């Protein structure tokens, strides 16, 4: 009669747990490595996510028109009326990158000079009261700022914010007239908007040749399904003119921005996986050393009648427990570290630096793969060890 | 013969080393009676451990017959052999081979995990067996908290807790001081005489061999002498 099937119960888990912490120094170092690797992986994934977050938040009904040569070249302001006349165009506004410095460069946040009459009508995801919006429109030096930005510097409506221009030299003073919230999590609320007329009036006086120039036109279309055709029609309008245009969807425009740094994004992605790969090698090495030291024990278990599967399960269990402990701590630490980074000056360049649930799932998946791969060879060897050979390892 | 427990005929075993077959056992023929206590002696490298391992079912012969309790164990698959060992063989090793992360209690309980016994039945069996080897007070101790002699007694408890037919002991006193060795031998003798365990023990020590009922000498893979111990009886 065959004896009962082997029980995999509390006893088994206890054995694995005790085995994990047998070589305390080695296990601790491996776990520290796992914590750092899993955390680094999560943070790097979050950086990539944050990079794309702006593009993903864009509307499918909006396009951006810029100078076909480069973003740094402007277009004449009279293009506005011609764009408006293109069939399918519902509304037109414009915006200009300002690039000023608030007190010191590390306080970086994006600033745009916008068409105050039309811009915010086109961006319903920026939530503010009609009274505040009206106050902004009535004040040439008024500004509209995002909630996160206001919170970062402790600004309130009515505060005066001085900004030193770089592209547009001089000391500029703005009065905050409105603070907007985002419609949802994906809406960026770190920007600073003010009236394009404010700088244009100044340019007219000081540098007339630079006046009446537009950085980009923001266009809303009537039918998002025809957006590609409408974009073509806009560009056709300015074919062979002094400043030819390039019109693309807002998303494509933002991704183009991201694409400029695509090499960096790819590098970050690659590095995040290299980190996981390295820790896989480290854990595999730990498991190989461990299993080699325990050959006599595994041989003894097999002599007592335990199956090769049981021995393999011990090795796999140990590797998985090791990687789960490391990954668990790593995941728990990722959240506070990410939010610490998001609130730091360096993190301010990202709209939403938030660890997504996908990232956490990927961290878990990495831990699982690391554990399984690390146990592969040692598990196979330990299970296959001939009892008499294993027993000769004693002493 | 019903009283023969181990029946060995023309058993041969060689190991391959560097691509060459090195014969270790030649044509061994030996019967071991049920309830016997046999001591295997011989110089180092003569094949004592190899023979013991074959009988214990942890190694396979190249040729010959090896029947235990009427069953030809050379015909069993690896899985069947594992189950067979679990219910028929108790192992005692020179270096005890206890799991260092498990207490004395847990070490003795280990082979019982392969049985159908409930947790409380296992506890009862383990406590009884540890009391039998005089370690009732040391159940919660880890191996490194026990002396060599005590560890070997835990190993003996682990070997007998499943109530196997045969105890195989490879130099069970090889790592012990004189007093502990004497204790272990007395215990084996008691298990043989009072509980009817068949014991096969490999030893270098002539003094230890005296505990057995029968002495078998191996030399270069061949049986060269077989005597019934006079000192013991
Ligand atoms: N697994 C193995 N692989 C290769 N050779 C082996 C193996 N096991 C034993 N041998 C060889 O077989 C011979 C007999 O070994 P065995 O261990 O049976 O001797 P022994 O009589 O028990 O010796 P000792 O008294 O030193 O323990 C030796 O020459 C040994 O080197
Ligand atoms: Mg030997």
XYZ file of C-alpha atoms and ligand atoms in Angstrom:
660
model
C 0.000 0.000 0.000
C 1.290 3.418 -0.884
C 1.528 5.987 1.870
C -0.472 9.172 1.784
C 0.249 12.071 -0.537
C 2.736 14.557 0.741
C 1.150 17.394 2.633
C 1.992 20.898 1.657
C 0.837 22.708 4.714
C 1.900 25.116 7.411
C 4.826 22.843 8.186
C 6.101 23.256 4.646
C 5.736 27.043 4.689
C 7.484 27.202 8.035
C 10.361 25.157 6.666
C 10.705 27.511 3.685
C 10.484 30.602 5.848
C 13.169 29.341 8.207
C 15.352 28.380 5.266
C 15.070 31.888 3.821
C 16.577 33.396 6.945
C 19.233 30.769 7.549
C 22.111 32.663 6.008
C 21.012 35.949 7.513
C 23.601 38.222 5.963
C 23.245 36.750 2.495
C 19.448 36.855 2.613
C 19.405 40.394 3.973
C 21.725 41.637 1.241
C 19.657 39.896 -1.418
C 16.466 41.380 0.007
C 17.988 44.870 0.112
C 18.987 44.415 -3.528
C 15.452 43.325 -4.372
C 13.934 46.284 -2.529
C 16.106 48.747 -4.414
C 15.636 47.060 -7.784
C 11.853 46.747 -7.527
C 11.594 50.318 -6.277
C 13.857 51.625 -9.053
C 11.799 49.720 -11.587
C 8.575 51.242 -10.263
C 9.957 54.777 -10.169
C 11.414 54.552 -13.673
C 8.113 53.211 -15.019
C 6.370 56.100 -13.284
C 8.735 58.578 -14.947
C 7.805 57.147 -18.348
C 4.102 57.267 -17.450
C 4.401 60.879 -16.313
C 6.078 61.731 -19.576
C 3.140 60.473 -21.579
C 0.466 61.657 -19.146
C 0.121 65.073 -20.779
C -0.394 63.586 -24.220
C -2.963 61.126 -22.952
C -4.964 63.906 -21.330
C -5.372 65.822 -24.578
C -8.713 66.224 -26.301
C -9.544 64.390 -29.504
C -11.344 67.471 -30.845
C -8.380 69.865 -30.687
C -5.509 70.547 -33.036
C -2.389 72.632 -32.846
C -1.001 74.660 -35.746
C 2.616 75.734 -35.707
C 5.199 77.052 -38.101
C 6.162 74.200 -40.420
C 9.866 74.923 -40.082
C 10.062 74.744 -36.323
C 8.197 75.460 -33.148
C 10.550 78.340 -32.388
C 9.426 80.308 -35.464
C 6.201 82.265 -35.065
C 3.305 82.891 -37.421
C 1.619 86.240 -38.171
C -1.462 86.908 -36.045
C -3.690 87.505 -39.043
C -3.558 83.718 -39.767
C -6.159 83.478 -37.050
C -9.037 84.757 -39.180
C -8.048 82.630 -42.146
C -7.921 79.498 -39.981
C -11.320 80.378 -38.549
C -12.733 80.426 -42.101
C -11.590 76.866 -42.893
C -14.650 74.566 -43.009
C -14.859 72.303 -39.937
C -13.037 74.735 -37.627
C -15.223 75.612 -34.670
C -12.988 77.880 -32.620
C -9.461 79.302 -32.719
C -7.251 80.544 -29.901
C -3.500 80.910 -29.587
C -0.729 80.502 -27.077
C 2.924 81.388 -26.716
C 5.606 79.741 -24.598
C 7.000 82.358 -22.216
C 9.810 80.547 -20.437
C 10.294 83.015 -17.561
C 11.931 82.489 -14.196
C 10.094 82.826 -10.889
C 12.707 83.939 -8.315
C 15.166 81.211 -9.320
C 15.437 78.670 -12.166
C 14.769 75.630 -10.000
C 11.201 76.884 -9.494
C 10.478 75.961 -13.088
C 6.855 75.714 -14.234
C 5.394 76.198 -17.730
C 4.049 79.680 -18.545
C 1.930 80.522 -21.557
C 0.735 83.829 -22.965
C -2.726 83.041 -24.310
C -5.592 84.513 -26.246
C -7.551 85.435 -23.136
C -10.886 85.825 -24.885
C -11.038 82.364 -26.402
C -8.452 80.080 -24.860
C -10.284 78.796 -21.755
C -13.558 78.292 -23.639
C -11.658 75.657 -25.565
C -10.321 73.940 -22.420
C -13.323 72.830 -20.381
C -11.098 70.484 -18.350
C -9.774 73.545 -16.485
C -12.470 74.169 -13.902
C -12.918 77.701 -12.502
C -15.791 79.991 -11.601
C -17.155 82.302 -14.316
C -16.516 85.241 -11.993
C -12.815 84.446 -11.718
C -12.512 83.912 -15.468
C -14.192 87.244 -16.082
C -11.834 88.948 -13.620
C -8.905 87.471 -15.552
C -10.229 88.696 -18.893
C -10.631 92.218 -17.492
C -7.101 92.531 -16.104
C -4.327 92.948 -18.668
C -1.846 91.709 -16.059
C -4.127 88.981 -14.791
C -3.059 85.360 -14.538
C -4.772 81.983 -14.308
C -2.850 79.294 -12.435
C -3.366 75.575 -11.831
C -4.235 74.299 -8.384
C -1.049 72.261 -7.898
C 1.116 75.196 -8.830
C -0.806 77.524 -6.507
C -0.474 75.000 -3.693
C 3.246 74.593 -4.327
C 3.951 78.287 -3.836
C 1.046 79.073 -1.512
C -0.556 81.493 -3.967
C -4.073 82.854 -3.552
C -6.291 84.893 -5.858
C -5.095 88.485 -5.673
C -1.435 87.627 -5.110
C 1.110 89.377 -7.280
C 3.682 87.120 -8.921
C 6.862 88.596 -10.433
C 8.432 86.650 -13.278
C 11.693 87.442 -15.027
C 11.426 87.019 -18.787
C 14.065 85.225 -20.836
C 12.581 85.125 -24.338
C 10.787 88.363 -23.512
C 13.246 90.290 -21.354
C 12.231 92.297 -18.341
C 10.499 92.002 -15.004
C 6.858 91.038 -15.485
C 4.290 91.323 -12.757
C 1.087 89.318 -12.789
C -1.907 89.322 -10.485
C -3.578 85.978 -9.939
C -7.246 86.284 -10.909
C -8.245 82.649 -11.126
C -7.103 79.254 -9.865
C -8.358 76.246 -11.782
C -8.842 72.622 -10.768
C -8.495 69.685 -13.115
C -11.559 67.861 -14.357
C -9.903 64.594 -13.307
C -6.565 63.068 -12.308
C -5.078 63.302 -15.786
C -5.588 67.040 -16.084
C -2.388 68.959 -15.575
C -2.723 71.827 -13.071
C 0.816 73.127 -12.890
C 0.622 75.780 -15.609
C 0.605 79.522 -15.436
C -1.469 81.418 -18.040
C -1.667 85.145 -18.699
C -2.808 87.549 -21.430
C -0.866 87.491 -24.681
C -1.954 91.107 -25.137
C 0.190 92.066 -22.135
C 3.434 91.105 -23.851
C 2.214 92.131 -27.284
C 1.510 95.693 -26.120
C 4.993 95.866 -24.664
C 6.560 94.494 -27.877
C 4.630 97.016 -29.987
C 6.268 99.813 -28.024
C 9.781 98.412 -27.651
C 10.319 95.887 -30.480
C 7.620 96.541 -33.076
C 8.999 93.942 -35.466
C 8.449 91.176 -32.907
C 4.856 92.213 -32.231
C 1.718 90.491 -33.581
C 3.478 87.146 -33.828
C 1.858 83.913 -32.718
C 3.617 80.823 -31.313
C 0.903 78.242 -31.909
C -2.771 78.322 -32.803
C -5.088 76.090 -30.826
C -7.999 74.907 -32.919
C -11.191 73.141 -31.985
C -12.985 71.222 -34.739
C -16.678 70.510 -35.173
C -16.211 66.830 -36.003
C -13.310 64.915 -34.398
C -13.870 62.123 -36.925
C -12.700 64.450 -39.719
C -9.845 66.016 -37.800
C -7.133 64.760 -40.170
C -8.861 66.291 -43.205
C -9.427 69.585 -41.426
C -5.742 69.711 -40.454
C -4.809 69.232 -44.119
C -7.200 71.969 -45.147
C -5.619 74.400 -42.661
C -2.114 73.686 -43.930
C -3.315 73.983 -47.566
C -4.529 77.474 -46.737
C -0.951 78.623 -46.080
C 0.820 76.622 -48.753
C 3.493 78.750 -50.475
C 2.997 81.621 -48.078
C 5.744 83.211 -46.011
C 5.175 80.966 -43.010
C 3.876 77.555 -43.990
C 2.099 75.708 -41.228
C 2.021 72.257 -39.746
C -1.220 71.214 -38.111
C -1.595 68.086 -36.034
C -3.864 66.787 -33.340
C -3.119 68.012 -29.866
C -2.113 64.505 -28.893
C 0.289 64.148 -31.813
C 1.693 67.580 -30.967
C 2.329 66.587 -27.354
C 3.738 63.223 -28.356
C 6.014 65.109 -30.738
C 7.223 66.979 -27.700
C 7.758 63.682 -25.950
C 9.331 62.193 -29.046
C 12.058 64.809 -28.913
C 13.093 63.093 -25.743
C 12.138 59.662 -26.984
C 15.713 58.433 -26.808
C 15.654 59.247 -23.098
C 12.341 57.501 -22.599
C 13.625 54.413 -24.385
C 16.798 54.528 -22.311
C 14.753 54.766 -19.103
C 12.639 51.817 -20.171
C 15.716 49.761 -21.002
C 17.412 50.670 -17.730
C 14.342 49.678 -15.721
C 14.420 46.216 -17.253
C 18.185 45.932 -16.932
C 17.763 46.576 -13.215
C 15.288 43.700 -12.964
C 17.586 41.502 -15.001
C 20.529 42.206 -12.702
C 18.553 41.429 -9.575
C 17.424 38.218 -11.252
C 21.079 37.221 -11.593
C 21.731 38.164 -7.959
C 18.801 36.119 -6.644
C 19.727 33.210 -8.925
C 23.236 33.292 -7.506
C 21.894 33.327 -3.948
C 19.647 30.382 -4.713
C 22.460 28.463 -6.425
C 24.721 28.898 -3.381
C 21.911 27.975 -1.032
C 20.924 24.874 -2.945
C 24.515 23.684 -3.224
C 24.968 23.947 0.546
C 21.808 21.973 1.138
C 22.417 19.070 -1.217
C 22.913 16.698 1.719
C 19.647 17.869 3.266
C 17.751 17.452 0.042
C 19.292 14.001 -0.430
C 18.236 13.106 3.123
C 14.670 14.245 2.433
C 14.603 12.103 -0.682
C 16.020 9.125 1.248
C 13.189 9.534 3.775
C 10.748 9.177 0.887
C 10.031 12.769 -0.131
C 9.632 13.202 -3.871
C 11.880 15.209 -6.192
C 8.863 17.500 -6.649
C 8.807 18.226 -2.945
C 12.476 19.161 -3.019
C 11.944 21.364 -6.082
C 8.995 22.995 -4.321
C 11.256 23.809 -1.372
C 13.715 25.584 -3.665
C 11.010 27.390 -5.660
C 9.195 28.291 -2.479
C 12.336 29.745 -0.986
C 13.150 31.789 -4.098
C 9.577 33.064 -4.339
C 9.422 33.917 -0.663
C 12.721 35.773 -0.925
C 11.616 37.755 -3.969
C 8.154 38.435 -2.498
C 9.589 39.818 0.703
C 11.992 42.059 -1.222
C 9.381 43.136 -3.750
C 6.764 43.684 -1.044
C 8.987 46.106 0.814
C 10.063 47.665 -2.495
C 6.470 48.265 -3.578
C 5.520 49.690 -0.184
C 8.456 52.085 -0.370
C 7.786 53.093 -3.974
C 4.627 55.007 -3.034
C 6.107 57.385 -0.425
C 9.305 57.856 -2.440
C 7.293 58.702 -5.555
C 5.125 61.213 -3.730
C 8.233 62.698 -2.107
C 9.725 63.111 -5.568
C 6.505 64.558 -6.981
C 6.550 67.274 -4.320
C 10.214 68.091 -4.814
C 11.433 70.786 -7.272
C 12.725 68.071 -9.627
C 9.324 66.399 -9.646
C 7.623 69.681 -10.525
C 8.400 69.213 -14.207
C 5.898 66.350 -14.306
C 2.173 66.972 -14.374
C 1.103 63.905 -12.502
C 3.897 61.844 -10.967
C 1.790 59.050 -9.605
C 2.500 55.322 -9.321
C -0.184 53.625 -11.395
C -1.778 50.321 -10.458
C -0.307 48.934 -13.676
C 3.144 49.779 -12.396
C 2.466 48.000 -9.109
C 1.184 44.981 -11.021
C 4.323 45.036 -13.133
C 6.456 45.169 -10.009
C 4.638 42.110 -8.698
C 5.063 40.356 -12.017
C 8.786 41.160 -11.949
C 9.071 39.655 -8.464
C 7.293 36.522 -9.640
C 9.483 36.170 -12.718
C 12.652 36.859 -10.702
C 11.693 34.175 -8.164
C 10.772 31.590 -10.768
C 13.802 32.176 -12.977
C 16.180 32.230 -10.000
C 14.895 28.840 -8.837
C 14.984 27.248 -12.268
C 18.464 25.739 -12.303
C 18.953 25.159 -8.540
C 15.453 23.673 -8.284
C 16.096 21.298 -11.139
C 19.506 20.296 -9.779
C 18.261 19.734 -6.254
C 15.325 17.664 -7.413
C 17.506 15.551 -9.675
C 20.365 14.973 -7.219
C 21.107 11.271 -6.766
C 20.634 10.425 -3.115
C 24.003 8.689 -2.725
C 25.821 11.623 -4.315
C 23.977 14.122 -2.156
C 24.725 12.206 1.024
C 28.435 12.169 0.188
C 28.340 15.967 0.564
C 28.068 15.594 4.331
C 30.988 16.534 6.549
C 12.580 -19.362 3.857
C 10.004 -17.223 5.625
C 12.516 -16.018 8.142
C 14.759 -14.454 5.514
C 14.070 -10.744 5.296
C 16.838 -9.646 2.926
C 17.791 -11.939 0.091
C 20.832 -10.938 -1.966
C 22.104 -13.031 -4.870
C 25.016 -12.269 -7.205
C 24.665 -8.577 -6.615
C 27.106 -6.370 -8.536
C 27.594 -2.627 -8.648
C 30.082 -0.364 -10.355
C 30.472 3.393 -10.591
C 31.664 5.226 -13.629
C 34.514 7.555 -12.941
C 36.189 9.505 -15.719
C 34.181 7.582 -18.288
C 35.437 4.252 -16.918
C 33.408 1.689 -15.015
C 34.975 1.024 -11.616
C 33.576 -2.107 -10.005
C 32.712 -1.631 -6.340
C 30.782 -4.784 -5.471
C 31.340 -8.175 -7.143
C 28.909 -11.017 -6.897
C 27.590 -10.468 -3.374
C 25.359 -13.223 -2.022
C 23.954 -12.791 1.452
C 20.772 -13.556 3.375
C 19.724 -11.560 6.382
C 17.185 -13.028 8.746
C 14.250 -11.121 10.125
C 15.162 -9.671 13.490
C 18.892 -9.963 12.940
C 21.428 -7.313 13.906
C 24.221 -7.484 11.393
C 27.418 -5.532 11.363
C 29.229 -4.855 8.096
C 32.951 -4.338 8.487
C 35.862 -3.842 6.177
C 38.525 -1.398 5.135
C 37.732 1.982 3.727
C 36.580 1.817 0.120
C 35.601 -1.842 0.345
C 32.020 -1.066 -0.597
C 30.242 -1.227 2.756
C 28.242 1.953 2.252
C 27.478 0.965 -1.301
C 25.992 -2.355 -0.182
C 24.024 -0.664 2.580
C 22.653 1.917 0.131
C 21.508 -0.825 -2.231
C 19.659 -2.603 0.569
C 18.132 0.701 1.667
C 16.860 1.370 -1.840
C 18.677 4.651 -2.372
C 20.927 3.197 -5.076
C 20.390 0.613 -7.798
C 22.531 -2.462 -8.515
C 23.864 -3.265 -11.986
C 22.864 -6.900 -11.771
C 21.785 -9.583 -9.345
C 18.773 -10.157 -7.151
C 17.801 -8.003 -4.200
C 14.588 -9.097 -2.497
C 13.333 -7.596 0.696
C 10.409 -9.195 2.434
C 9.797 -11.060 -0.829
C 9.702 -7.922 -2.966
C 12.280 -7.390 -5.683
C 13.085 -3.734 -5.071
C 15.290 -3.452 -8.146
C 12.095 -3.565 -10.201
C 10.479 -0.570 -8.514
C 10.260 2.811 -10.200
C 11.833 5.804 -8.507
C 8.521 6.964 -7.073
C 7.548 3.493 -5.889
C 10.947 3.088 -4.313
C 10.545 6.377 -2.432
C 7.233 5.206 -1.017
C 8.757 1.831 -0.216
C 11.595 3.471 1.705
C 9.190 5.689 3.600
C 7.364 2.683 5.003
C 10.167 0.104 5.279
C 13.492 1.757 5.990
C 14.799 3.830 8.868
C 18.034 5.703 8.191
C 20.762 6.546 10.685
C 23.769 8.415 9.319
C 27.236 9.135 10.649
C 26.598 12.894 10.702
C 22.949 12.561 11.832
C 21.619 14.514 8.815
C 19.027 16.416 10.806
C 17.380 19.538 9.367
C 19.112 22.364 11.250
C 16.122 24.713 10.988
C 13.772 22.213 12.596
C 13.481 21.368 16.283
C 14.047 17.838 17.552
C 10.281 17.417 17.573
C 9.892 18.651 13.999
C 12.779 16.530 12.764
C 11.174 13.418 14.161
C 7.790 14.458 12.790
C 9.205 14.878 9.276
C 8.791 11.281 8.010
C 5.288 11.160 9.487
C 4.219 13.871 7.032
C 4.310 11.126 4.423
C 1.685 9.118 6.304
C -2.036 9.542 6.829
C -1.699 10.340 10.501
C -3.540 13.364 11.853
C -1.701 16.168 13.589
C -2.592 14.928 17.040
C -1.657 11.341 16.164
C 1.671 12.587 14.864
C 2.275 14.548 18.052
C 1.542 11.498 20.163
C 3.896 9.295 18.123
C 6.699 11.850 18.145
C 6.475 12.449 21.882
C 6.476 8.744 22.588
C 9.460 8.109 20.361
C 11.500 10.986 21.756
C 10.760 9.698 25.260
C 11.995 6.289 24.156
C 15.389 7.715 23.176
C 15.509 9.727 26.413
C 14.959 13.169 24.893
C 11.481 14.029 26.148
C 12.937 17.175 27.708
C 14.673 18.300 24.550
C 11.804 18.337 22.065
C 11.963 22.045 21.359
C 15.736 22.156 20.979
C 17.390 22.740 17.646
C 20.133 20.335 16.530
C 22.874 22.891 17.209
C 21.652 23.091 20.796
C 22.218 19.347 21.274
C 25.364 17.261 21.747
C 26.451 14.809 19.052
C 25.093 11.883 21.044
C 21.771 13.637 21.548
C 21.556 14.524 17.876
C 22.150 10.913 16.952
C 19.370 9.906 19.337
C 17.052 12.368 17.580
C 18.105 10.730 14.319
C 17.313 7.304 15.783
C 13.902 8.592 16.843
C 13.325 9.905 13.309
C 14.359 6.494 11.936
C 11.990 4.474 14.100
C 8.991 6.815 14.335
C 7.411 5.287 11.226
C 7.959 1.786 12.619
C 10.032 0.529 9.675
C 11.106 -3.091 9.185
C 14.800 -2.365 8.736
C 17.166 0.149 10.263
C 20.202 0.951 8.140
C 23.037 2.638 10.001
C 26.170 3.899 8.272
C 28.825 4.358 10.950
C 26.294 5.575 13.512
C 29.009 6.021 16.147
C 31.687 7.314 13.785
C 31.360 10.887 14.980
C 30.725 10.252 18.661
C 32.794 10.072 21.817
C 33.060 6.758 23.650
C 30.214 7.290 26.084
C 27.777 8.581 23.485
C 28.765 5.758 21.168
C 28.041 3.232 23.906
C 24.643 4.838 24.527
C 23.730 4.732 20.861
C 24.832 1.102 20.532
C 22.882 0.122 23.626
C 19.857 1.794 22.138
C 20.223 -0.044 18.839
C 20.614 -3.293 20.705
C 17.480 -2.579 22.657
C 15.558 -1.793 19.481
C 16.725 -5.085 18.045
C 16.023 -7.198 21.088
C 12.870 -5.628 22.437
C 11.185 -4.326 19.321
C 12.437 -6.879 16.843
C 13.924 -4.355 14.428
C 16.248 -5.810 11.835
C 19.389 -3.705 11.905
C 22.157 -3.466 9.338
C 25.060 -1.403 10.572
C 28.249 -0.403 8.808
C 31.128 0.265 11.171
C 34.857 0.613 11.328
C 34.939 0.049 15.009
C 35.391 -3.579 16.142
C 34.055 -2.632 19.529
C 30.879 -1.271 17.999
C 30.550 -4.394 15.884
C 30.319 -6.456 19.028
C 26.872 -5.071 19.659
C 25.664 -7.012 16.630
C 24.594 -10.636 16.489
C 26.408 -11.276 13.244
C 29.536 -9.876 11.597
C 30.074 -9.704 7.865
C 33.418 -8.699 6.381
C 33.796 -7.006 3.053
C 37.099 -6.643 1.291
C 37.476 -5.024 -2.108
C 33.842 -5.588 -2.958
C 33.683 -9.219 -1.879
C 32.342 -10.950 1.211
C 35.258 -12.671 2.856
C 33.961 -13.644 6.251
C 30.701 -14.167 8.042
C 30.493 -15.025 11.707
C 28.002 -14.943 14.453
C 29.235 -12.668 17.161
C 30.183 -14.485 20.288
C 30.811 -11.487 22.430
C 27.219 -10.327 22.249
C 25.619 -13.578 23.250
N 28.604 7.876 -5.884
C 29.811 7.394 -6.187
N 30.403 7.753 -7.338
C 31.615 7.261 -7.670
N 32.296 6.434 -6.905
C 31.769 6.050 -5.742
C 30.500 6.510 -5.330
N 30.206 5.959 -4.125
C 31.274 5.187 -3.818
N 32.195 5.235 -4.763
C 33.455 4.495 -4.772
O 33.155 3.147 -4.500
C 34.083 2.616 -3.590
C 33.381 2.061 -2.368
O 32.789 3.128 -1.681
P 32.009 2.935 -0.328
O 31.545 4.299 0.074
O 30.973 1.895 -0.501
O 33.142 2.444 0.624
P 33.102 2.194 2.173
O 33.470 0.786 2.386
O 31.812 2.660 2.739
O 34.276 3.129 2.667
P 34.388 4.012 3.988
O 34.713 3.053 5.096
O 35.522 4.924 3.720
O 33.095 4.697 4.172
C 35.069 3.700 -3.265
O 36.221 3.509 -4.083
C 34.351 4.950 -3.648
O 35.266 5.919 -4.083
Mg 31.162 4.269 3.938
